Amino acid sequence: TVATLAAHDIDTILVPLGASGSQALTSGLDRASGLEKVGDTNSGTVWRVRPGGVTPSRARVESASGVTTPVGGSQLSVSGDVDASGTLILADSGWRAFVDGTALVATEAADGWSQAFEMPTAGHLTLTYSAWWIIPWRIASGVCLVVAAASALSAWRKR
């Protein structure tokens, strides 16, 4: 279970104070290997997910020999040098991947749900998120901006 949480890029578990069944859940989490108890906070009890001492990563490269290299990034982009080759595994879908400007070929992920790319060489990795809703969202944002500016200009002219 802890490995599955890490594969989904879940880094922290919080059990809220006074939650139903929290005592049994807390007891089970204390016994689970791969979890590090951080301690009690004002919100509840916190654990870090660390299977095999590895920090979960939304993007990681897994080599054929089983070595995992995490790749850092923000919510909608990843860009940086990666000194590993193998299979690039992403915790969610909708991404395009490039190494040194060359598009990576998508492959079937071993777990059946994540997105994966063959990464034959190390190099400068760039990931960009490309969901279907981004372009309509940008158009709607632009229209809202124009309407807001026209409304502000109209109110200013009436003075």
XYZ file of N, CA, C and O in Angstrom:
636
model
N 0.825 -1.191 0.000
C 0.000 0.000 0.000
C 0.866 1.250 0.000
O 0.564 2.208 -0.700
N 1.950 1.258 0.750
C 2.822 2.431 0.811
C 3.468 2.674 -0.551
O 3.565 3.818 -0.999
N 3.866 1.615 -1.250
C 4.449 1.771 -2.580
C 3.426 2.338 -3.561
O 3.768 3.155 -4.417
N 2.176 1.947 -3.439
C 1.118 2.475 -4.296
C 0.898 3.957 -4.019
O 0.718 4.754 -4.943
N 0.924 4.354 -2.759
C 0.800 5.772 -2.415
C 1.946 6.570 -3.030
O 1.736 7.644 -3.588
N 3.163 6.047 -2.941
C 4.327 6.731 -3.503
C 4.226 6.822 -5.020
O 4.593 7.841 -5.612
N 3.718 5.766 -5.663
C 3.565 5.781 -7.119
C 2.572 6.846 -7.564
O 2.678 7.385 -8.662
N 1.616 7.174 -6.717
C 0.643 8.226 -7.014
C 1.136 9.591 -6.530
O 0.371 10.546 -6.495
N 2.404 9.682 -6.148
C 3.037 10.923 -5.690
C 2.397 11.473 -4.422
O 2.299 12.667 -4.234
N 1.955 10.588 -3.553
C 1.439 11.022 -2.258
C 2.613 11.041 -1.303
O 3.259 10.030 -1.066
N 2.900 12.219 -0.790
C 4.078 12.419 0.041
C 3.740 12.418 1.526
O 4.560 12.026 2.341
N 2.532 12.868 1.875
C 2.181 13.080 3.273
C 0.785 12.542 3.552
O -0.111 12.677 2.725
N 0.629 11.945 4.724
C -0.679 11.472 5.186
C -1.011 12.233 6.462
O -0.190 12.304 7.378
N -2.220 12.786 6.522
C -2.696 13.494 7.701
C -3.958 12.817 8.194
O -4.908 12.632 7.443
N -3.959 12.400 9.447
C -5.159 11.869 10.087
C -5.679 12.972 10.994
O -5.047 13.315 11.995
N -6.843 13.573 10.647
C -7.366 14.702 11.422
C -7.700 14.304 12.861
O -8.104 13.171 13.131
N -7.539 15.263 13.757
C -7.892 15.046 15.157
C -9.376 14.750 15.282
O -10.203 15.413 14.659
N -9.722 13.744 16.057
C -11.112 13.421 16.327
C -11.865 12.799 15.175
O -13.083 12.667 15.243
N -11.191 12.419 14.099
C -11.868 11.787 12.974
C -12.365 10.405 13.376
O -11.767 9.728 14.212
N -13.461 9.987 12.762
C -14.027 8.679 13.048
C -13.019 7.585 12.689
O -12.491 7.558 11.574
N -12.712 6.706 13.614
C -11.777 5.611 13.385
C -10.323 6.031 13.371
O -9.463 5.260 12.953
N -10.035 7.247 13.823
C -8.660 7.737 13.742
C -7.702 6.939 14.618
O -6.541 6.777 14.266
N -8.176 6.425 15.732
C -7.294 5.675 16.623
C -6.820 4.385 15.951
O -5.631 4.056 15.978
N -7.726 3.664 15.295
C -7.349 2.426 14.601
C -6.457 2.735 13.403
O -5.474 2.024 13.140
N -6.782 3.800 12.664
C -5.974 4.183 11.509
C -4.575 4.600 11.932
O -3.579 4.187 11.336
N -4.477 5.376 12.997
C -3.184 5.810 13.519
C -2.334 4.616 13.940
O -1.143 4.552 13.640
N -2.955 3.661 14.580
C -2.245 2.456 15.006
C -1.710 1.682 13.797
O -0.570 1.214 13.794
N -2.528 1.564 12.745
C -2.093 0.863 11.533
C -0.977 1.591 10.811
O -0.034 0.974 10.320
N -1.064 2.904 10.737
C -0.023 3.689 10.068
C 1.298 3.629 10.833
O 2.367 3.626 10.227
N 1.221 3.568 12.163
C 2.443 3.453 12.964
C 3.190 2.155 12.663
O 4.415 2.098 12.741
N 2.463 1.099 12.330
C 3.076 -0.209 12.073
C 3.527 -0.388 10.623
O 4.294 -1.301 10.328
N 3.055 0.457 9.697
C 3.362 0.286 8.273
C 4.820 0.638 7.975
O 5.294 1.698 8.365
N 5.498 -0.265 7.289
C 6.875 0.045 6.906
C 6.842 0.969 5.696
O 5.974 0.864 4.835
N 7.776 1.886 5.644
C 7.820 2.852 4.564
C 7.159 4.173 4.918
O 7.139 5.082 4.105
N 6.615 4.277 6.123
C 6.035 5.533 6.591
C 6.880 6.069 7.736
O 7.288 5.311 8.613
N 7.155 7.366 7.714
C 7.882 8.026 8.795
C 6.910 8.937 9.527
O 6.330 9.829 8.913
N 6.736 8.703 10.810
C 5.840 9.553 11.570
C 6.521 10.884 11.830
O 7.610 10.945 12.379
N 5.857 11.961 11.403
C 6.380 13.309 11.619
C 6.006 13.767 13.012
O 6.818 14.310 13.746
N 4.744 13.546 13.391
C 4.296 13.919 14.725
C 2.905 14.515 14.702
O 2.200 14.505 13.696
N 2.521 15.055 15.842
C 1.202 15.653 16.010
C 1.259 17.146 15.711
O 2.207 17.833 16.083
N 0.223 17.630 15.026
C 0.089 19.051 14.730
C -1.269 19.521 15.247
O -2.030 18.725 15.796
N -1.585 20.774 15.040
C -2.894 21.290 15.434
C -4.015 20.658 14.620
O -5.160 20.633 15.050
N -3.695 20.160 13.432
C -4.699 19.561 12.555
C -4.856 18.069 12.765
O -5.898 17.507 12.461
N -3.809 17.405 13.223
C -3.852 15.960 13.407
C -2.460 15.372 13.419
O -1.474 16.064 13.643
N -2.380 14.083 13.140
C -1.103 13.374 13.124
C -0.646 13.202 11.678
O -1.438 12.868 10.805
N 0.664 13.418 11.436
C 1.213 13.434 10.085
C 2.280 12.357 9.925
O 3.115 12.162 10.811
N 2.260 11.666 8.750
C 3.291 10.704 8.358
C 3.810 11.097 6.980
O 3.072 11.633 6.162
N 5.094 10.804 6.721
C 5.682 10.961 5.391
C 5.744 9.593 4.741
O 6.107 8.613 5.386
N 5.441 9.543 3.455
C 5.518 8.303 2.684
C 6.943 8.195 2.144
O 7.367 9.025 1.349
N 7.687 7.175 2.602
C 9.078 6.987 2.198
C 9.396 5.498 2.023
O 10.205 4.933 2.763
N 8.811 4.834 1.025
C 9.118 3.406 0.836
C 10.574 3.224 0.414
O 11.024 3.840 -0.545
N 11.307 2.439 1.148
C 12.718 2.216 0.848
C 13.550 3.472 0.986
O 14.624 3.558 0.398
N 13.071 4.452 1.746
C 13.810 5.697 1.936
C 13.751 6.643 0.751
O 14.436 7.650 0.721
N 12.919 6.327 -0.260
C 12.824 7.144 -1.470
C 11.666 8.129 -1.338
O 10.569 7.760 -0.937
N 11.911 9.393 -1.694
C 10.872 10.420 -1.685
C 9.990 10.247 -2.919
O 10.508 10.132 -4.024
N 8.658 10.231 -2.761
C 7.777 10.114 -3.929
C 8.005 11.275 -4.896
O 8.323 12.389 -4.484
N 7.848 11.003 -6.170
C 8.047 12.017 -7.195
C 6.994 11.860 -8.277
O 6.743 10.741 -8.732
N 6.394 12.974 -8.674
C 5.371 12.939 -9.708
C 5.955 12.511 -11.052
O 5.268 11.970 -11.906
N 7.232 12.764 -11.255
C 7.932 12.344 -12.464
C 9.232 11.679 -12.035
O 9.974 12.215 -11.227
N 9.481 10.487 -12.597
C 10.701 9.765 -12.235
C 11.158 8.921 -13.415
O 10.363 8.544 -14.263
N 12.460 8.642 -13.460
C 13.027 7.784 -14.487
C 13.445 6.487 -13.814
O 14.189 6.506 -12.840
N 12.927 5.373 -14.337
C 13.283 4.055 -13.804
C 14.154 3.346 -14.818
O 13.740 3.118 -15.949
N 15.377 2.986 -14.401
C 16.296 2.302 -15.307
C 15.955 0.816 -15.354
O 15.204 0.312 -14.520
N 16.530 0.122 -16.319
C 16.302 -1.320 -16.457
C 16.810 -2.076 -15.236
O 16.285 -3.137 -14.892
N 17.815 -1.525 -14.549
C 18.362 -2.195 -13.365
C 17.555 -1.897 -12.100
O 17.891 -2.374 -11.028
N 16.485 -1.074 -12.214
C 15.629 -0.788 -11.071
C 15.979 0.456 -10.288
O 15.373 0.735 -9.265
N 16.947 1.243 -10.763
C 17.317 2.483 -10.085
C 16.303 3.566 -10.462
O 16.002 3.762 -11.641
N 15.759 4.251 -9.454
C 14.771 5.304 -9.680
C 15.404 6.665 -9.449
O 16.013 6.902 -8.414
N 15.246 7.567 -10.431
C 15.752 8.929 -10.334
C 14.566 9.884 -10.361
O 13.880 9.978 -11.378
N 14.294 10.591 -9.246
C 13.175 11.546 -9.266
C 13.512 12.766 -10.111
O 14.660 13.174 -10.207
N 12.475 13.331 -10.748
C 12.614 14.530 -11.565
C 11.723 15.592 -10.951
O 10.531 15.383 -10.784
N 12.295 16.740 -10.582
C 11.524 17.803 -9.958
C 10.787 18.650 -10.976
O 11.040 18.575 -12.164
N 9.835 19.453 -10.497
C 9.101 20.335 -11.389
C 7.985 21.053 -10.664
O 7.799 20.905 -9.462
N 7.225 21.838 -11.429
C 6.096 22.574 -10.871
C 4.799 21.871 -11.250
O 4.819 20.751 -11.753
N 3.673 22.543 -11.070
C 2.381 21.942 -11.367
C 2.190 21.619 -12.845
O 1.653 20.580 -13.181
N 2.608 22.511 -13.746
C 2.325 22.325 -15.162
C 3.551 22.182 -16.049
O 3.417 22.087 -17.256
N 4.751 22.168 -15.475
C 5.923 21.971 -16.320
C 7.077 21.389 -15.520
O 7.152 21.550 -14.310
N 7.945 20.713 -16.253
C 9.177 20.164 -15.684
C 10.266 20.475 -16.693
O 10.084 20.271 -17.893
N 11.381 20.986 -16.230
C 12.494 21.261 -17.115
C 13.779 21.160 -16.319
O 13.912 21.800 -15.283
N 14.693 20.337 -16.793
C 15.972 20.192 -16.113
C 16.795 19.063 -16.687
O 16.315 18.265 -17.494
N 18.040 19.005 -16.278
C 18.935 17.954 -16.738
C 18.723 16.700 -15.915
O 18.637 16.757 -14.686
N 18.636 15.568 -16.602
C 18.451 14.274 -15.957
C 19.598 13.370 -16.381
O 19.834 13.180 -17.573
N 20.314 12.841 -15.395
C 21.456 11.965 -15.665
C 21.049 10.505 -15.561
O 21.685 9.725 -14.853
N 19.962 10.141 -16.248
C 19.491 8.757 -16.215
C 18.770 8.457 -17.519
O 18.285 9.352 -18.195
N 18.716 7.191 -17.854
C 17.926 6.750 -19.002
C 17.093 5.561 -18.551
O 17.354 4.967 -17.520
N 16.081 5.246 -19.316
C 15.178 4.147 -18.963
C 13.764 4.512 -19.333
O 13.505 4.987 -20.432
N 12.843 4.332 -18.411
C 11.441 4.652 -18.640
C 11.052 5.828 -17.755
O 11.218 5.774 -16.540
N 10.547 6.875 -18.372
C 10.056 8.038 -17.643
C 8.622 7.732 -17.228
O 7.774 7.466 -18.070
N 8.362 7.744 -15.925
C 7.035 7.440 -15.387
C 6.462 8.713 -14.794
O 7.122 9.390 -13.995
N 5.209 9.028 -15.152
C 4.526 10.211 -14.641
C 3.295 9.774 -13.857
O 2.586 8.856 -14.259
N 3.022 10.449 -12.753
C 1.930 10.056 -11.870
C 0.552 10.397 -12.425
O -0.446 9.990 -11.865
N 0.479 11.150 -13.514
C -0.804 11.442 -14.140
C -0.618 11.601 -15.639
O 0.502 11.645 -16.133
N -1.703 11.674 -16.385
C -1.612 11.712 -17.843
C -1.813 13.132 -18.371
O -2.140 14.039 -17.626
N -1.620 13.305 -19.687
C -1.803 14.589 -20.332
C -0.504 15.332 -20.586
O -0.517 16.530 -20.854
N 0.634 14.658 -20.526
C 1.937 15.300 -20.668
C 2.567 14.980 -22.013
O 2.321 13.931 -22.598
N 3.430 15.893 -22.483
C 4.302 15.649 -23.629
C 5.727 15.742 -23.110
O 6.031 16.619 -22.293
N 6.599 14.863 -23.581
C 7.967 14.800 -23.060
C 8.983 14.962 -24.183
O 8.800 14.418 -25.274
N 10.063 15.697 -23.864
C 11.151 15.940 -24.818
C 12.481 15.825 -24.090
O 12.610 16.285 -22.958
N 13.476 15.221 -24.734
C 14.851 15.212 -24.229
C 15.711 15.880 -25.286
O 15.745 15.442 -26.446
N 16.369 16.963 -24.882
C 17.201 17.755 -25.788
C 16.432 18.140 -27.053
O 16.969 18.121 -28.161
N 15.144 18.450 -26.909
C 14.313 18.893 -28.022
C 13.678 17.790 -28.843
O 12.880 18.049 -29.725
N 14.040 16.536 -28.588
C 13.485 15.410 -29.335
C 12.319 14.805 -28.551
O 12.465 14.479 -27.370
N 11.186 14.646 -29.210
C 10.000 14.096 -28.543
C 10.237 12.636 -28.142
O 10.817 11.857 -28.906
N 9.817 12.307 -26.931
C 9.929 10.930 -26.456
C 8.707 10.135 -26.901
O 7.601 10.662 -27.010
N 8.914 8.845 -27.120
C 7.851 7.947 -27.570
C 7.104 7.411 -26.353
O 7.713 6.887 -25.412
N 5.776 7.548 -26.379
C 4.953 7.031 -25.280
C 4.983 5.506 -25.295
O 5.076 4.877 -26.354
N 4.936 4.929 -24.116
C 4.933 3.476 -23.971
C 3.905 3.084 -22.919
O 3.434 3.927 -22.164
N 3.563 1.826 -22.871
C 2.600 1.335 -21.887
C 3.272 1.262 -20.517
O 4.339 0.671 -20.367
N 2.641 1.873 -19.533
C 3.181 1.834 -18.166
C 2.916 0.451 -17.563
O 1.891 -0.173 -17.828
N 3.846 -0.001 -16.738
C 3.731 -1.324 -16.126
C 2.517 -1.434 -15.215
O 1.910 -2.502 -15.106
N 2.140 -0.320 -14.573
C 1.012 -0.375 -13.643
C -0.334 -0.211 -14.344
O -1.379 -0.390 -13.734
N -0.345 0.174 -15.628
C -1.571 0.277 -16.388
C -2.339 1.578 -16.239
O -3.293 1.812 -16.970
N -1.961 2.463 -15.343
C -2.716 3.704 -15.155
C -1.882 4.959 -15.371
O -2.391 5.998 -15.728
N -0.595 4.912 -15.109
C 0.230 6.126 -15.224
C 0.660 6.325 -16.680
O 0.427 5.480 -17.531
N 1.283 7.456 -16.956
C 1.784 7.751 -18.290
C 3.280 7.462 -18.305
O 3.995 7.805 -17.357
N 3.761 6.850 -19.379
C 5.173 6.480 -19.455
C 5.734 6.805 -20.840
O 5.017 6.796 -21.832
N 7.040 7.098 -20.865
C 7.765 7.374 -22.103
C 9.082 6.621 -22.053
O 9.700 6.515 -20.992
N 9.534 6.137 -23.206
C 10.872 5.567 -23.305
C 11.859 6.718 -23.350
O 11.720 7.630 -24.165
N 12.847 6.693 -22.457
C 13.870 7.741 -22.403
C 15.217 7.074 -22.665
O 15.898 6.626 -21.735
N 15.617 6.965 -23.947
C 16.810 6.203 -24.293
C 18.125 6.827 -23.856
O 19.110 6.116 -23.667
N 18.154 8.152 -23.682
C 19.396 8.805 -23.274
C 19.120 9.830 -22.187
O 18.014 10.336 -22.054
N 20.157 10.114 -21.445
C 20.083 11.201 -20.468
C 20.185 12.523 -21.230
O 20.636 12.559 -22.365
N 19.755 13.596 -20.601
C 19.842 14.905 -21.243
C 18.915 15.899 -20.579
O 18.443 15.677 -19.464
N 18.632 16.988 -21.292
C 17.753 18.029 -20.767
C 16.301 17.609 -21.015
O 15.846 17.566 -22.153
N 15.591 17.289 -19.953
C 14.212 16.817 -20.031
C 13.257 17.999 -19.901
O 13.404 18.832 -19.014
N 12.280 18.051 -20.793
C 11.234 19.062 -20.732
C 9.888 18.345 -20.818
O 9.654 17.580 -21.751
N 9.042 18.589 -19.828
C 7.683 18.056 -19.835
C 6.719 19.227 -19.853
O 6.901 20.190 -19.112
N 5.713 19.148 -20.700
C 4.676 20.173 -20.726
C 3.323 19.489 -20.641
O 3.130 18.407 -21.187
N 2.406 20.137 -19.942
C 1.070 19.590 -19.758
C 0.177 20.094 -20.877
O 0.162 21.282 -21.170
N -0.557 19.194 -21.492
C -1.397 19.594 -22.621
C -2.768 18.933 -22.524
O -3.059 17.999 -23.249
N -3.592 19.412 -21.622
C -4.956 18.905 -21.490
C -5.862 19.613 -22.501
O -5.586 20.742 -22.911
N -6.963 18.985 -22.875
C -7.883 19.531 -23.872
C -8.490 20.857 -23.431
O -8.832 21.691 -24.249
N -8.630 21.084 -22.142
C -9.350 22.251 -21.638
C -8.489 23.502 -21.520
O -9.002 24.576 -21.248
N -7.184 23.414 -21.749
C -6.311 24.572 -21.547
C -6.603 25.687 -22.558
O -6.721 26.853 -22.179
N -6.756 25.363 -23.841
C -7.018 26.401 -24.848
C -8.379 27.066 -24.619
O -8.454 28.299 -24.591
N -9.487 26.319 -24.413
C -10.755 27.004 -24.099
C -10.676 27.848 -22.819
O -11.277 28.923 -22.744
N -9.920 27.364 -21.842
C -9.762 28.129 -20.603
C -9.047 29.446 -20.866
O -9.434 30.489 -20.346
N -8.017 29.424 -21.693
C -7.294 30.655 -22.026
C -8.181 31.621 -22.808
O -8.136 32.831 -22.586
N -8.990 31.102 -23.732
C -9.900 31.957 -24.492
C -10.923 32.596 -23.555
O -11.176 33.806 -23.621
N -11.504 31.788 -22.666
C -12.492 32.317 -21.708
C -11.850 33.357 -20.789
O -12.473 34.385 -20.482
N -10.622 33.137 -20.372
C -9.922 34.106 -19.521
C -9.706 35.416 -20.266
O -9.880 36.506 -19.699
N -9.329 35.339 -21.534
C -9.131 36.547 -22.342
C -10.430 37.319 -22.522
O -10.451 38.549 -22.424
N -11.527 36.598 -22.784
C -12.830 37.253 -22.927
C -13.214 37.943 -21.628
O -13.682 39.090 -21.625
N -13.023 37.273 -20.500
C -13.338 37.876 -19.192
C -12.495 39.125 -18.944
O -12.992 40.125 -18.411
N -11.234 39.080 -19.328
C -10.356 40.235 -19.156
C -10.836 41.421 -19.994
O -10.871 42.557 -19.515
N -11.242 41.154 -21.245
C -11.740 42.214 -22.118
C -13.035 42.807 -21.555
O -13.211 44.031 -21.515
N -13.940 41.951 -21.077
C -15.200 42.424 -20.499
C -14.925 43.266 -19.248
O -15.534 44.326 -19.054
N -14.022 42.818 -18.397
C -13.688 43.576 -17.187
C -13.072 44.928 -17.535
O -13.410 45.950 -16.928
N -12.187 44.952 -18.522
C -11.562 46.212 -18.927
C -12.600 47.155 -19.532
O -12.601 48.365 -19.254
N -13.516 46.624 -20.348
C -14.564 47.456 -20.948
C -15.493 48.013 -19.874
O -15.905 49.178 -19.934
N -15.808 47.196 -18.873
C -16.664 47.653 -17.778
C -15.977 48.757 -16.974
O -16.606 49.749 -16.610
N -14.711 48.587 -16.698
C -13.968 49.600 -15.950
C -13.870 50.890 -16.750
O -14.026 51.992 -16.204
N -13.622 50.775 -18.048
C -13.524 51.952 -18.902
C -14.874 52.663 -18.997
O -14.948 53.890 -18.945
N -15.944 51.901 -19.096
C -17.297 52.456 -19.166
C -17.636 53.205 -17.874
O -18.201 54.310 -17.908
N -17.323 52.634 -16.738
C -17.581 53.285 -15.464
C -16.760 54.551 -15.310
O -17.227 55.566 -14.775
N -15.535 54.555 -15.793
C -14.662 55.717 -15.712
C -15.179 56.845 -16.601
O -15.139 58.010 -16.222
N -15.720 56.514 -17.776
C -16.217 57.523 -18.723
C -17.478 58.203 -18.209
O -17.751 59.348 -18.535
N -18.296 57.490 -17.403
C -19.540 58.056 -16.872
C -19.277 59.131 -15.830
O -20.142 59.925 -15.529
N -18.109 59.172 -15.261
C -17.758 60.164 -14.245
C -17.601 61.442 -14.929
O -17.695 62.495 -14.776
